[in-house]
Tab-separated table of C-alpha atoms in Angstrom:
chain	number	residue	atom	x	y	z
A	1	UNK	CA	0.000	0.000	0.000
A	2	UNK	CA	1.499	3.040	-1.261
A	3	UNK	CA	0.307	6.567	-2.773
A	4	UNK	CA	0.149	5.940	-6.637
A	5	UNK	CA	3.647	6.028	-8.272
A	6	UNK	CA	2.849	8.308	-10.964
A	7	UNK	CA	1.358	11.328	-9.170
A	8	UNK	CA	5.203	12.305	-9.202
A	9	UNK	CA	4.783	13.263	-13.270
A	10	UNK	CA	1.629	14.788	-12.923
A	11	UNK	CA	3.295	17.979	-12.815
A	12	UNK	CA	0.516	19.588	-9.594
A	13	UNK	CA	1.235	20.186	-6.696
A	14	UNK	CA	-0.116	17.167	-4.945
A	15	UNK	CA	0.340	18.241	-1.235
A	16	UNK	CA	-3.384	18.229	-0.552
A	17	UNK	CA	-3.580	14.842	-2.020
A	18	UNK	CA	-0.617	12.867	-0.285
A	19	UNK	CA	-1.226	14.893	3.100
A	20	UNK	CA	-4.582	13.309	3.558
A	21	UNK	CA	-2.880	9.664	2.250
A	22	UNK	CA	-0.784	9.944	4.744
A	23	UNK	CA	-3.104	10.880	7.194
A	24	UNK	CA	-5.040	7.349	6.746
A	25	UNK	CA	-2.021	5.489	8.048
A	26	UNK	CA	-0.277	8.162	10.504
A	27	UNK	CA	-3.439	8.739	12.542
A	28	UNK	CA	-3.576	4.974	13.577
A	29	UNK	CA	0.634	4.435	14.224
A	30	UNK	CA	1.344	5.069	17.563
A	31	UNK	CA	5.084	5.716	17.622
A	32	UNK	CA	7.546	5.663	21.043
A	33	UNK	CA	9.581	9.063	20.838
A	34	UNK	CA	13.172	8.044	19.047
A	35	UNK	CA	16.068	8.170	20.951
A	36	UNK	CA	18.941	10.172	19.675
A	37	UNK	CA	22.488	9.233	19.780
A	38	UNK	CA	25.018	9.398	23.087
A	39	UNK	CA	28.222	11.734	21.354
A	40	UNK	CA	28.815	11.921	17.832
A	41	UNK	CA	26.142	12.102	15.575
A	42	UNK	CA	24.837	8.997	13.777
A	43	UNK	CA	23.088	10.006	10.268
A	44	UNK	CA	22.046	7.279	7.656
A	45	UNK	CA	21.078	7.525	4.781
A	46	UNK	CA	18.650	4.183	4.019
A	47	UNK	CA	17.997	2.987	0.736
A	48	UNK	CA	15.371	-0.106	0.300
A	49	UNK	CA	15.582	-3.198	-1.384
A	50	UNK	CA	16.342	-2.393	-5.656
A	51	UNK	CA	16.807	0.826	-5.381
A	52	UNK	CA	20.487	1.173	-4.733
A	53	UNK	CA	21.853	1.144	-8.137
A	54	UNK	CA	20.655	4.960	-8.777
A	55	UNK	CA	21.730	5.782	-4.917
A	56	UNK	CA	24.960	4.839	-5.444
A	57	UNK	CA	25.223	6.779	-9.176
A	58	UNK	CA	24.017	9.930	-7.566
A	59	UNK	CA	25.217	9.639	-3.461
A	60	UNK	CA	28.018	7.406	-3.193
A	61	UNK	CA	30.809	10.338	-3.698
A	62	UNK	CA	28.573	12.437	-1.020
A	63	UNK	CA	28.021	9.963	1.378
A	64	UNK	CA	31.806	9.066	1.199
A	65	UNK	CA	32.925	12.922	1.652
A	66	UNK	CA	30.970	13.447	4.621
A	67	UNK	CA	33.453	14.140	7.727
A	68	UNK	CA	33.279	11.155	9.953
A	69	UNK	CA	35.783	12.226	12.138
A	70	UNK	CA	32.333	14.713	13.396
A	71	UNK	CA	29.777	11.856	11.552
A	72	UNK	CA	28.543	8.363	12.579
A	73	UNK	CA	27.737	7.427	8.771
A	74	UNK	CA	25.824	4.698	7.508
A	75	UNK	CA	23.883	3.490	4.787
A	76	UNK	CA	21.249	1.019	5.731
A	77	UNK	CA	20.079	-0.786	2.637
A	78	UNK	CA	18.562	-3.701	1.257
A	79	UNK	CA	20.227	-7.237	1.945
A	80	UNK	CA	20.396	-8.217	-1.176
A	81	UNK	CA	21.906	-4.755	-2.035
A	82	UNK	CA	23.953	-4.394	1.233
A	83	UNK	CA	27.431	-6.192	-1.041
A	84	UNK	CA	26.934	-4.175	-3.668
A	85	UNK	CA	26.743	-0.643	-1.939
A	86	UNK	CA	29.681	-1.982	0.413
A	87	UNK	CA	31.829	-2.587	-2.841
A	88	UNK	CA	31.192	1.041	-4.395
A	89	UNK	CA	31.016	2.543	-1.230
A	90	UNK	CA	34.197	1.254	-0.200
A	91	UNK	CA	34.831	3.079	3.179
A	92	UNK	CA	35.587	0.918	6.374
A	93	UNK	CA	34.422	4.575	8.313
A	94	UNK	CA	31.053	3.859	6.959
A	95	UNK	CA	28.909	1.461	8.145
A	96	UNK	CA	26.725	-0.730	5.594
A	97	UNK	CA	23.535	-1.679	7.663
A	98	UNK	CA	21.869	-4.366	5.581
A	99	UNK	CA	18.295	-4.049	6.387
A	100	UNK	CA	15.909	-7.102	7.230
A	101	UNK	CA	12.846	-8.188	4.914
A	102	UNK	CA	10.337	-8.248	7.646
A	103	UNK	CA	9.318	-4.497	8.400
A	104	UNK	CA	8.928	-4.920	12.031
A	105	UNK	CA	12.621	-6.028	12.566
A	106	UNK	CA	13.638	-3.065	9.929
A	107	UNK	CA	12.010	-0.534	12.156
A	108	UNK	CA	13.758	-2.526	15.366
A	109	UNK	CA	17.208	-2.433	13.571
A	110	UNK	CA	16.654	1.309	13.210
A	111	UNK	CA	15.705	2.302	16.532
A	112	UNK	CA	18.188	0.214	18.767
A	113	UNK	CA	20.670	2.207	16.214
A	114	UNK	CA	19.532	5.090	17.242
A	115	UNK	CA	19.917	7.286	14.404
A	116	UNK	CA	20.191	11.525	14.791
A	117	UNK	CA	18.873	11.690	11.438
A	118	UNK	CA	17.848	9.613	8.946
A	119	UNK	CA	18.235	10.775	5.195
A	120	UNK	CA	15.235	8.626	3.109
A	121	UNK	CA	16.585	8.400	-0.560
A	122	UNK	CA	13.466	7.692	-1.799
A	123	UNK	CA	9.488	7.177	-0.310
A	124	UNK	CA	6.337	6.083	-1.470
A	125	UNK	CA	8.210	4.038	-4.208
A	126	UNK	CA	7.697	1.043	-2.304
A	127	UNK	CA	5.544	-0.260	0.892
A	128	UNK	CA	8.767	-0.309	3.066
A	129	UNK	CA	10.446	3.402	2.087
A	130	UNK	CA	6.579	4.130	2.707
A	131	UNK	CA	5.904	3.487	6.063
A	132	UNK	CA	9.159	3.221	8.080
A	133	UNK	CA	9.105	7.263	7.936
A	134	UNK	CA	6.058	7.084	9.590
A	135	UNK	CA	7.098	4.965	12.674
A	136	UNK	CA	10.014	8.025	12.876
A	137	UNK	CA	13.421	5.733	13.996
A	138	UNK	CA	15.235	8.914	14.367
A	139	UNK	CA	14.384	12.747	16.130
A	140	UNK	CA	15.027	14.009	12.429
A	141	UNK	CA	14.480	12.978	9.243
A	142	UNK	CA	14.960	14.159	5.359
A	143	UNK	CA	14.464	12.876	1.881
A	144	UNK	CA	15.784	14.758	-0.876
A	145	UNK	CA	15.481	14.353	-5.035
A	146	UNK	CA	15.077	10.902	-4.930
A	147	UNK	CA	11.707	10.805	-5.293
A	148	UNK	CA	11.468	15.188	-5.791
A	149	UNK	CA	8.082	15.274	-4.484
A	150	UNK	CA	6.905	15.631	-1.110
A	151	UNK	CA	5.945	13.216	0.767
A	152	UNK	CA	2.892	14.464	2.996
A	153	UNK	CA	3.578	13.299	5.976
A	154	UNK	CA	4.646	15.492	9.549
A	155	UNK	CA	6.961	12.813	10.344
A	156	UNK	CA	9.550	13.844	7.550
A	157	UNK	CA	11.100	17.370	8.686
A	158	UNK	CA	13.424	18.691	5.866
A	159	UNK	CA	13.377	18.276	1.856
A	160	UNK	CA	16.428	18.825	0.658
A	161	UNK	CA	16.775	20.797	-2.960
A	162	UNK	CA	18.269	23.435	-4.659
A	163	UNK	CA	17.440	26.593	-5.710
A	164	UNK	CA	17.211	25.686	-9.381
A	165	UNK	CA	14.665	23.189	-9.007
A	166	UNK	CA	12.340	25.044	-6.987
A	167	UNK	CA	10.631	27.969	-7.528
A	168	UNK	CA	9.698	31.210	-5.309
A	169	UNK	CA	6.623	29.436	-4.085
A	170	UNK	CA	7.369	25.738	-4.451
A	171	UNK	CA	7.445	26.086	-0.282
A	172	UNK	CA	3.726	25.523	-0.876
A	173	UNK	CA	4.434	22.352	-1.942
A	174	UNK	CA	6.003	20.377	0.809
A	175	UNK	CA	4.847	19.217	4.237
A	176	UNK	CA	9.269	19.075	4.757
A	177	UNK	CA	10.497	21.930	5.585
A	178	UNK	CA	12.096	22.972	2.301
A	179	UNK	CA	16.059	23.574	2.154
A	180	UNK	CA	17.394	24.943	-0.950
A	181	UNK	CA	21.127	24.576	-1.079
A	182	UNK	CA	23.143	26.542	-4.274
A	183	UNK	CA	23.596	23.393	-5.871
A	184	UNK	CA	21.947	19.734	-6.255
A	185	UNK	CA	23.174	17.596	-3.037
A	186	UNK	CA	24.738	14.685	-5.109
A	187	UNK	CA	27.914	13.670	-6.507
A	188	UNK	CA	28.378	12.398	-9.714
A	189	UNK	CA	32.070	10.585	-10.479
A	190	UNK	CA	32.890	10.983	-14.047
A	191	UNK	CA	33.085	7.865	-16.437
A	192	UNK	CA	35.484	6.144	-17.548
């Protein structure tokens, strides 16, 4: 159960339309407040099963330039994906958090991690990256482009953008708070 996957090229605004979606389902979780982190911060970025092939195109260079001398970093990820990222990643400094099929131990993974922030590559393009925002694992949590449409839901606090995909009243459009940095957050390595 997820919003429909094409409402994302409709080219509306669709706020109206995935806040009361995710109103359905958040109205009838009852979450335990996350616990954040003792010392340095922990931030992961999680990526669900078959869709870490475009992650790893667009965020391996940023996740692996992050300062984790200040960062806990991880990427939690699908098992069957959790090799994979490990091999492009390619970072002992960064943990690879291969998550487990069942949702309920996903969410339990999570929250004995106890994330600061968890960065959701992409949501509503599957049941999983759907719901385990709602259940909030961590006191903060973004998505970004993604999936470059909000999501609806309270539970996700930040969108992160850039000025030259938004426009002056694209705020309008987001339950996140909307962050527009100067540039894309990504990192492309050039081919070969």
């Amino acid at each position: 159960c997820k919003p429909p996957f094409c409402l994302a090229y409709h080219g509306r605004n669709d706020l109206e339309l995935k806040q009361k979606f995710a109103n359905v389902f958040a109205n009838r979780i009852q979450v335990d407040p996350p616990r954040p982190s003792d010392g340095r911060p922990r931030v992961a970025f999680l990526v669900t099963e078959g869709h870490a092939g475009v992650f790893l195109r667009g965020m391996a260079g940023l996740v692996r330039r992050l300062d984790k001398e200040r960062l806990h970093v991880s990427v939690a990820c699908g098992a069957v994906d959790a090799k994979r990222v490990a091999e492009v990643i390619d970072d002992p400094d960064i943990e690879i958090m291969p998550l487990p099929t069942h949702f309920e131990r996903a969410v339990q993974l999570l929250r004995r991690a106890r994330f600061d922030l968890i960065h959701y590559w992409e949501f509503g393009t599957d049941s999983t990256n759907y719901f385990l925002p709602l259940l909030r694992a961590a006191p903060r949590q973004c998505t970004s482009w993604g999936w470059p449409v909000t999501s609806g839901m309270t539970e996700i606090d930040y969108f992160l953008s850039c000025e030259n995909l938004e426009t002056p009243s694209s705020d309008a459009h987001y339950t996140e708070r909307l962050i527009r940095f100067e540039r894309l957050p990504t990192y492309y390595y050039r081919p070969g």
